[in-house]
Tab-separated table of C-alpha atoms and ligand atoms in Angstrom:
chain	number	residue	atom	x	y	z
A	1	MET	CA	-7.486	102.694	-9.943
A	2	LEU	CA	-11.001	101.678	-9.585
A	3	ASP	CA	-13.245	101.411	-12.423
A	4	LYS	CA	-15.934	104.022	-12.716
A	5	GLY	CA	-18.684	101.166	-11.643
A	6	VAL	CA	-16.855	100.566	-8.616
A	7	ARG	CA	-16.551	104.224	-7.492
A	8	ARG	CA	-20.537	104.468	-8.307
A	9	GLN	CA	-20.290	101.673	-6.072
A	10	LEU	CA	-18.504	102.599	-2.954
A	11	GLU	CA	-20.597	105.694	-3.557
A	12	GLU	CA	-23.525	104.351	-2.598
A	13	ALA	CA	-21.995	102.288	-0.174
A	14	VAL	CA	-21.142	105.314	2.560
A	15	ALA	CA	-24.234	106.545	1.770
A	16	ALA	CA	-25.692	103.168	2.889
A	17	LEU	CA	-23.492	102.868	6.198
A	18	LYS	CA	-24.235	106.621	7.019
A	19	SER	CA	-27.658	105.497	6.755
A	20	GLY	CA	-27.624	102.116	9.142
A	21	GLY	CA	-27.679	100.248	6.075
A	22	ILE	CA	-25.189	97.124	5.747
A	23	VAL	CA	-22.788	96.460	2.889
A	24	ALA	CA	-21.054	93.366	2.020
A	25	PHE	CA	-17.116	94.505	0.650
A	26	PRO	CA	-13.702	92.744	-0.510
A	27	THR	CA	-11.158	92.765	2.199
A	28	GLU	CA	-7.316	91.471	1.264
A	29	THR	CA	-8.373	88.464	3.382
A	30	VAL	CA	-12.206	87.637	2.973
A	31	TYR	CA	-15.111	89.534	2.255
A	32	GLY	CA	-16.881	91.660	5.208
A	33	LEU	CA	-20.219	91.996	6.119
A	34	GLY	CA	-20.208	96.169	6.950
A	35	ALA	CA	-21.602	98.362	9.876
A	36	ASP	CA	-21.363	101.628	10.725
A	37	ALA	CA	-19.752	100.670	14.185
A	38	GLY	CA	-21.462	103.565	15.920
A	39	ASN	CA	-24.664	102.598	15.286
A	40	ARG	CA	-26.446	99.996	17.714
A	41	GLU	CA	-28.873	99.178	15.557
A	42	ALA	CA	-26.834	98.875	12.396
A	43	VAL	CA	-24.667	96.435	14.475
A	44	LYS	CA	-28.014	94.677	15.492
A	45	LYS	CA	-28.541	93.821	12.048
A	46	ILE	CA	-24.894	92.411	11.329
A	47	PHE	CA	-26.086	89.857	13.949
A	48	ALA	CA	-29.394	89.188	12.606
A	49	ILE	CA	-27.999	88.713	9.018
A	50	LYS	CA	-25.486	85.788	10.110
A	51	GLY	CA	-27.321	84.312	13.095
A	52	ARG	CA	-24.385	85.040	14.781
A	53	PRO	CA	-24.767	84.944	19.125
A	54	ALA	CA	-24.847	88.463	20.390
A	55	ASP	CA	-21.949	87.951	22.768
A	56	HIS	CA	-18.944	87.280	19.311
A	57	PRO	CA	-17.474	90.873	19.438
A	58	LEU	CA	-16.899	92.289	15.824
A	59	ILE	CA	-13.793	93.884	14.718
A	60	VAL	CA	-13.765	97.359	13.726
A	61	HIS	CA	-12.027	98.261	10.243
A	62	ILE	CA	-10.874	101.910	9.929
A	63	GLY	CA	-9.057	103.339	7.057
A	64	ASP	CA	-6.504	105.452	8.859
A	65	ALA	CA	-4.022	104.108	11.731
A	66	GLY	CA	-4.492	107.704	13.559
A	67	LEU	CA	-7.834	106.732	14.271
A	68	LEU	CA	-6.712	103.918	16.959
A	69	GLU	CA	-7.407	106.500	19.458
A	70	ASN	CA	-11.484	107.019	18.322
A	71	TRP	CA	-11.275	103.075	19.668
A	72	ALA	CA	-8.846	102.416	21.970
A	73	ARG	CA	-7.189	103.658	25.162
A	74	ASP	CA	-4.212	103.048	27.051
A	75	ILE	CA	-2.762	102.201	23.660
A	76	PRO	CA	0.767	100.270	24.211
A	77	GLN	CA	3.538	101.195	22.221
A	78	THR	CA	3.987	97.409	20.761
A	79	ALA	CA	0.280	98.229	18.992
A	80	TRP	CA	1.836	101.520	17.385
A	81	ALA	CA	5.030	99.532	16.111
A	82	LEU	CA	2.559	96.891	14.785
A	83	ALA	CA	0.569	99.264	12.838
A	84	GLU	CA	3.161	100.528	11.366
A	85	TYR	CA	4.958	97.849	9.655
A	86	PHE	CA	1.389	95.742	9.394
A	87	TRP	CA	-1.281	98.208	8.319
A	88	PRO	CA	-2.610	98.037	6.484
A	89	GLY	CA	-3.000	94.717	6.360
A	90	PRO	CA	-4.609	91.242	7.488
A	91	LEU	CA	-3.494	92.076	10.939
A	92	THR	CA	-6.257	92.808	13.843
A	93	MET	CA	-5.250	94.240	17.388
A	94	ILE	CA	-6.988	93.815	20.193
A	95	LEU	CA	-6.655	96.700	22.600
A	96	ARG	CA	-8.703	98.376	25.859
A	97	ARG	CA	-11.293	99.988	24.153
A	98	GLN	CA	-12.368	103.298	24.935
A	99	SER	CA	-15.135	104.526	26.347
A	100	GLY	CA	-18.366	104.884	24.225
A	101	VAL	CA	-18.005	101.750	22.012
A	102	LEU	CA	-21.068	100.176	21.327
A	103	SER	CA	-20.944	96.983	23.734
A	104	GLU	CA	-23.001	95.063	20.927
A	105	VAL	CA	-19.416	95.271	18.967
A	106	THR	CA	-16.973	94.094	21.644
A	107	GLY	CA	-19.669	91.777	22.920
A	108	GLY	CA	-20.165	92.991	25.798
A	109	GLN	CA	-16.156	92.515	26.819
A	110	GLU	CA	-13.632	95.629	28.093
A	111	THR	CA	-12.003	95.106	24.347
A	112	VAL	CA	-12.504	96.454	20.707
A	113	GLY	CA	-10.934	94.564	17.847
A	114	LEU	CA	-9.113	96.350	14.863
A	115	ARG	CA	-8.141	96.558	11.713
A	116	MET	CA	-6.702	98.181	9.474
A	117	PRO	CA	-7.264	95.993	5.778
A	118	SER	CA	-5.352	97.116	2.649
A	119	HIS	CA	-7.695	96.059	0.074
A	120	PRO	CA	-8.127	99.109	-2.308
A	121	ILE	CA	-11.663	98.927	-1.980
A	122	ALA	CA	-12.035	98.343	1.583
A	123	LEU	CA	-9.713	101.471	1.890
A	124	GLU	CA	-11.654	104.098	-0.504
A	125	LEU	CA	-15.175	102.691	1.570
A	126	LEU	CA	-13.931	103.272	5.076
A	127	ARG	CA	-12.530	106.590	3.801
A	128	GLY	CA	-14.811	108.163	2.442
A	129	PHE	CA	-17.270	106.571	5.587
A	130	GLY	CA	-15.108	108.382	8.062
A	131	GLY	CA	-15.590	106.292	10.780
A	132	GLY	CA	-15.151	102.984	12.160
A	133	VAL	CA	-16.771	100.074	10.088
A	134	ALA	CA	-17.659	96.992	12.242
A	135	ALA	CA	-17.706	93.928	9.766
A	136	PRO	CA	-17.770	90.270	10.680
A	137	SER	CA	-17.126	87.954	7.475
A	138	ALA	CA	-19.922	88.018	5.082
A	139	ASN	CA	-21.024	84.590	5.996
A	140	ARG	CA	-23.590	83.268	7.856
A	141	PHE	CA	-22.417	81.928	11.477
A	142	GLY	CA	-19.972	78.837	11.193
A	143	ARG	CA	-20.115	79.042	7.538
A	144	ILE	CA	-17.243	78.664	5.367
A	145	SER	CA	-15.859	82.758	4.559
A	146	PRO	CA	-16.709	84.038	1.269
A	147	THR	CA	-13.243	84.870	-1.126
A	148	LEU	CA	-15.050	86.158	-3.730
A	149	ALA	CA	-18.685	88.140	-4.238
A	150	GLU	CA	-20.402	85.282	-5.457
A	151	HIS	CA	-20.121	83.224	-2.481
A	152	VAL	CA	-21.537	85.982	-0.048
A	153	ARG	CA	-24.254	86.565	-2.780
A	154	ALA	CA	-25.815	83.260	-2.278
A	155	GLU	CA	-25.553	83.393	0.973
A	156	LEU	CA	-26.457	86.413	2.054
A	157	GLY	CA	-27.352	88.372	-0.974
A	158	ASP	CA	-31.036	89.096	-0.396
A	159	ARG	CA	-30.422	90.493	2.924
A	160	VAL	CA	-28.139	93.451	2.518
A	161	ASP	CA	-28.313	96.505	0.933
A	162	LEU	CA	-24.815	96.247	-1.134
A	163	ILE	CA	-22.511	93.555	-2.228
A	164	ILE	CA	-19.340	95.648	-4.127
A	165	ASP	CA	-17.434	92.855	-6.039
A	166	GLY	CA	-14.129	92.948	-6.168
A	167	GLY	CA	-12.966	89.606	-7.627
A	168	SER	CA	-11.070	86.959	-5.463
A	169	CYS	CA	-9.893	88.080	-1.958
A	170	GLN	CA	-5.936	88.212	-2.215
A	171	VAL	CA	-4.835	86.312	1.196
A	172	GLY	CA	-8.337	84.009	1.400
A	173	VAL	CA	-7.827	83.629	5.073
A	174	GLU	CA	-8.780	86.178	8.140
A	175	SER	CA	-6.337	88.085	9.059
A	176	THR	CA	-4.210	87.202	12.077
A	177	ILE	CA	-5.685	87.999	15.985
A	178	VAL	CA	-3.029	89.146	18.273
A	179	ASP	CA	-4.018	90.606	22.128
A	180	LEU	CA	-2.113	93.208	23.034
A	181	THR	CA	-4.262	93.749	26.490
A	182	SER	CA	-1.741	92.312	28.930
A	183	GLY	CA	2.128	92.326	28.922
A	184	THR	CA	2.869	89.702	26.806
A	185	PRO	CA	1.252	89.355	23.256
A	186	VAL	CA	-1.119	87.356	22.439
A	187	VAL	CA	-1.850	85.730	18.901
A	188	LEU	CA	-5.776	83.953	18.629
A	189	ARG	CA	-6.075	83.345	15.359
A	190	PRO	CA	-2.943	82.345	13.153
A	191	GLY	CA	-3.242	84.297	9.572
A	192	SER	CA	-0.841	85.475	7.175
A	193	VAL	CA	1.066	87.559	9.044
A	194	THR	CA	2.912	85.187	10.951
A	195	ILE	CA	3.265	84.915	14.873
A	196	SER	CA	7.095	84.491	14.075
A	197	THR	CA	6.869	87.472	12.300
A	198	ILE	CA	5.245	89.619	14.977
A	199	SER	CA	7.936	88.109	17.202
A	200	GLU	CA	10.629	89.608	15.319
A	201	VAL	CA	8.928	93.265	15.104
A	202	LEU	CA	8.596	93.284	18.288
A	203	GLY	CA	11.807	92.175	19.142
A	204	LYS	CA	10.075	90.097	21.757
A	205	GLU	CA	8.379	86.394	22.395
A	206	ILE	CA	4.815	85.852	22.086
A	207	LEU	CA	2.353	83.811	22.807
A	208	VAL	CA	-0.106	81.444	21.254
A	209	GLY	CA	-3.680	81.843	22.413
A	210	ARG	CA	-5.010	78.462	23.427
A	211	LYS	CA	-8.412	77.749	24.550
A	212	GLY	CA	-9.274	78.566	28.011
A	213	SER	CA	-5.911	79.680	28.712
A	214	SER	CA	-7.039	83.214	28.178
A	215	MET	CA	-8.558	86.096	29.230
A	216	VAL	CA	-10.401	86.902	27.032
A	217	ARG	CA	-13.200	85.585	24.871
A	218	VAL	CA	-12.328	84.249	21.227
A	219	PRO	CA	-15.967	83.044	20.179
A	220	GLY	CA	-14.167	82.901	16.234
A	221	THR	CA	-11.958	80.211	18.084
A	222	LEU	CA	-15.058	77.549	18.487
A	223	ASP	CA	-14.137	74.414	17.409
A	224	SER	CA	-17.076	73.691	15.011
A	225	HIS	CA	-16.589	77.220	13.022
A	226	TYR	CA	-15.412	77.545	9.111
A	227	ALA	CA	-17.218	73.976	8.529
A	228	PRO	CA	-18.357	73.043	5.334
A	229	ASP	CA	-21.481	70.529	5.207
A	230	MET	CA	-19.981	67.855	5.042
A	231	PRO	CA	-17.476	65.362	6.978
A	232	LEU	CA	-13.695	66.331	7.079
A	233	ARG	CA	-10.552	64.666	7.659
A	234	ILE	CA	-7.247	65.469	7.315
A	235	LEU	CA	-4.569	62.569	6.360
A	236	PRO	CA	-0.977	62.229	5.607
A	237	VAL	CA	-0.550	61.367	1.438
A	238	ASP	CA	-0.160	58.104	2.073
A	239	LEU	CA	-3.000	57.136	3.614
A	240	LEU	CA	-5.238	59.889	1.774
A	241	GLN	CA	-5.035	57.531	-0.989
A	242	LEU	CA	-5.825	54.300	0.763
A	243	GLU	CA	-8.527	56.236	2.404
A	244	ALA	CA	-10.284	57.631	-0.436
A	245	ILE	CA	-9.955	54.214	-2.443
A	246	ARG	CA	-11.455	52.611	0.579
A	247	LEU	CA	-14.143	54.605	0.787
A	248	SER	CA	-14.955	55.429	-2.708
A	249	GLU	CA	-15.331	51.752	-3.623
A	250	ARG	CA	-18.035	51.718	-0.515
A	251	GLY	CA	-20.254	53.770	-3.066
A	252	LEU	CA	-18.975	57.002	-1.001
A	253	LYS	CA	-17.800	60.395	-3.094
A	254	VAL	CA	-14.895	61.305	-1.539
A	255	ALA	CA	-13.703	65.303	-2.552
A	256	LEU	CA	-9.523	65.149	-2.161
A	257	MET	CA	-7.703	68.237	-1.452
A	258	ALA	CA	-4.037	67.576	-1.953
A	259	ARG	CA	-0.279	69.439	-2.885
A	260	SER	CA	0.594	66.070	-4.076
A	261	GLU	CA	0.539	64.045	-7.336
A	262	LEU	CA	-2.297	61.276	-6.500
A	263	LEU	CA	-2.137	57.370	-8.260
A	264	LEU	CA	-4.962	56.541	-8.212
A	265	ASN	CA	-6.886	53.603	-9.636
A	266	ARG	CA	-9.378	53.771	-12.498
A	267	SER	CA	-11.846	51.554	-10.699
A	268	SER	CA	-12.261	54.356	-8.425
A	269	SER	CA	-11.775	57.267	-9.815
A	270	GLY	CA	-14.840	57.970	-10.789
A	271	ASN	CA	-16.055	58.606	-7.430
A	272	ILE	CA	-12.910	60.337	-6.151
A	273	GLY	CA	-13.426	64.418	-7.302
A	274	ASN	CA	-9.629	65.542	-6.772
A	275	TYR	CA	-8.795	69.407	-6.475
A	276	LYS	CA	-5.265	69.851	-6.819
A	277	MET	CA	-4.143	72.362	-4.279
A	278	PRO	CA	-0.645	74.840	-4.523
A	279	SER	CA	2.131	74.161	-2.952
A	280	ASP	CA	3.362	76.966	-1.670
A	281	PRO	CA	0.906	78.273	1.440
A	282	GLU	CA	-0.050	82.049	-0.063
A	283	GLY	CA	-1.360	80.244	-3.107
A	284	TYR	CA	-3.026	77.636	-0.602
A	285	ALA	CA	-4.996	80.215	1.312
A	286	HIS	CA	-5.640	81.787	-1.864
A	287	ASP	CA	-7.319	79.143	-3.198
A	288	LEU	CA	-8.869	77.190	0.394
A	289	TYR	CA	-12.213	78.896	0.284
A	290	ALA	CA	-12.795	79.026	-2.870
A	291	THR	CA	-12.130	75.000	-3.127
A	292	LEU	CA	-14.057	74.528	-0.320
A	293	HIS	CA	-17.438	76.465	-1.557
A	294	ARG	CA	-16.470	74.474	-4.841
A	295	ILE	CA	-17.083	71.114	-3.208
A	296	SER	CA	-19.900	72.127	-0.936
A	297	GLY	CA	-21.804	72.787	-4.254
A	298	GLU	CA	-21.089	69.238	-5.637
A	299	ASN	CA	-22.767	66.163	-3.602
A	300	PHE	CA	-19.690	65.034	-2.260
A	301	ASP	CA	-20.209	62.684	0.910
A	302	CYS	CA	-16.721	63.887	2.584
A	303	ILE	CA	-13.502	65.524	2.419
A	304	LEU	CA	-10.105	63.959	2.527
A	305	VAL	CA	-7.527	66.816	3.021
A	306	GLU	CA	-3.304	66.538	2.712
A	307	ALA	CA	-1.413	66.736	6.023
A	308	LEU	CA	0.287	70.612	5.922
A	309	PRO	CA	3.864	71.398	6.764
A	310	LEU	CA	4.347	72.206	10.058
A	311	ASP	CA	5.782	75.874	9.822
A	312	ASP	CA	4.896	78.709	10.897
A	313	SER	CA	3.334	79.987	7.521
A	314	TRP	CA	0.562	77.008	7.424
A	315	GLN	CA	-0.497	77.782	10.864
A	316	GLY	CA	-3.538	79.863	9.480
A	317	ILE	CA	-4.374	77.327	6.821
A	318	ALA	CA	-4.129	74.486	9.631
A	319	ASP	CA	-5.745	76.175	12.054
A	320	ARG	CA	-9.013	76.594	9.513
A	321	LEU	CA	-8.784	73.149	8.546
A	322	THR	CA	-8.027	71.684	11.932
A	323	ARG	CA	-11.556	73.195	12.951
A	324	ALA	CA	-13.287	72.413	10.056
A	325	ALA	CA	-12.702	68.810	10.435
A	326	SER	CA	-14.766	66.244	11.987
A	327	LEU	CA	-15.748	62.523	11.523
A	328	LEU	CA	-16.238	60.843	8.618
A	329	PRO	CA	-19.266	58.348	8.413
A	330	THR	CA	-18.301	55.040	9.170
A	331	ALA	CA	-19.456	53.359	5.740
B	1	LIG	O1	-9.910	88.952	8.326
B	1	LIG	C1	-10.768	89.328	9.034
B	1	LIG	O2	-10.272	89.823	9.965
B	1	LIG	C2	-12.062	89.369	8.263
B	1	LIG	C3	-12.234	90.624	7.408
B	1	LIG	C4	-13.706	90.917	6.934
B	1	LIG	O3	-11.596	91.873	7.839
B	1	LIG	N1	-13.026	89.564	10.008
B	1	LIG	C5	-13.346	88.583	10.821
B	1	LIG	O4	-14.671	88.928	11.106
B	1	LIG	O5	-12.470	87.219	10.366
B	1	LIG	P1	-14.902	88.096	12.463
B	1	LIG	O6	-16.370	88.368	12.937
B	1	LIG	O7	-15.526	86.698	11.274
B	1	LIG	O8	-13.969	87.157	13.439
B	1	LIG	C6	-13.557	88.088	13.965
B	1	LIG	C7	-12.948	87.741	15.075
B	1	LIG	C8	-13.943	86.608	15.889
B	1	LIG	O9	-12.887	85.150	16.779
B	1	LIG	C9	-13.749	87.369	17.012
B	1	LIG	O10	-14.192	87.007	18.744
B	1	LIG	C10	-12.650	88.261	17.428
B	1	LIG	O11	-11.834	88.693	16.442
B	1	LIG	N2	-12.789	89.245	18.488
B	1	LIG	C11	-13.179	90.720	17.514
B	1	LIG	N3	-13.260	91.415	18.725
B	1	LIG	C12	-12.638	90.637	20.142
B	1	LIG	C13	-12.639	91.604	21.322
B	1	LIG	N4	-12.392	92.444	21.715
B	1	LIG	N5	-11.419	90.268	21.833
B	1	LIG	C14	-11.211	88.636	21.127
B	1	LIG	N6	-11.816	88.488	20.462
B	1	LIG	C15	-11.867	89.477	19.693
B	2	LIG	MG1	-16.257	84.373	10.526
């Protein structure tokens, strides 16, 4: 049950959306920055607030799978099967757009991304509003996605009409995106809904999109996306410890994100912040962005991350970390 304060905020939020306002709201993945997907001026505000290039399409969020047909046409059976199995939940489907869907929403493409989130506040908001809500993650372009209302407040607080605080987002990384516009489904962005589960549900093989191999542009897969404001490197645990000690002995402040227990000698530990990460993918995903936000708030020089297991359930996390990785300074 939603408490009274949240109910009141939801009413305000619905009114704000209806009058072209911008509302930040929790979803099960990350906080979204929502606008009426049918209101061109409102959608344009999202791009201005995020500093996002205009050709990057937005996901339209709906409160009922029955609304799919308002936004997409030629909907394949696979889409209904995935909606039935995963919705409400962290899966976005790329479909052919219905005529009339704003080009600001689709980034000028003939396709549209659709998702029905499972967070109770998001669902209430969408159902109260009735239409589609275009919502990217509620962060400035290229920055770490928010999984707490305070992340949104710190980055965009004065630029949005309302932030609904729903506590921490349970999943923690953005939805899995699957493109259903050609015969073979293609996963364009991995997430907590795994590629193997999608394949099992559809009873067929699916592809994983690589840069340049798909007809659909996914600007969210720019290599530089999800960047913290300091260098980040991914290393196997042995090397991680050696590198942490080497860098800290040279006077650099190092943040560590490791699942393993680390043995760090005392002389170097003053320069090292150890952010222990959960050993299961669900827990890790949940903590990932919040940890990166915390580290960004301290004055570290770099982040070292313990390499992740290779199996399917870690792919969404590995994807976000790989994008955040860049070269360390040569100290
Ligand atoms: O979990 C999520 O998906 C969150 C929450 C708020 O729902 N939203 C989110 O939105 O991650 P955003 O804008 O940060 O990322 C959306 C991604 C981008 O990579 C965008 O390029 C892609 O979805 N996308 C949206 N519409 C598309 C389309 N028609 N074709 C291809 N990619 C599309
Ligand atoms: Mg984003």
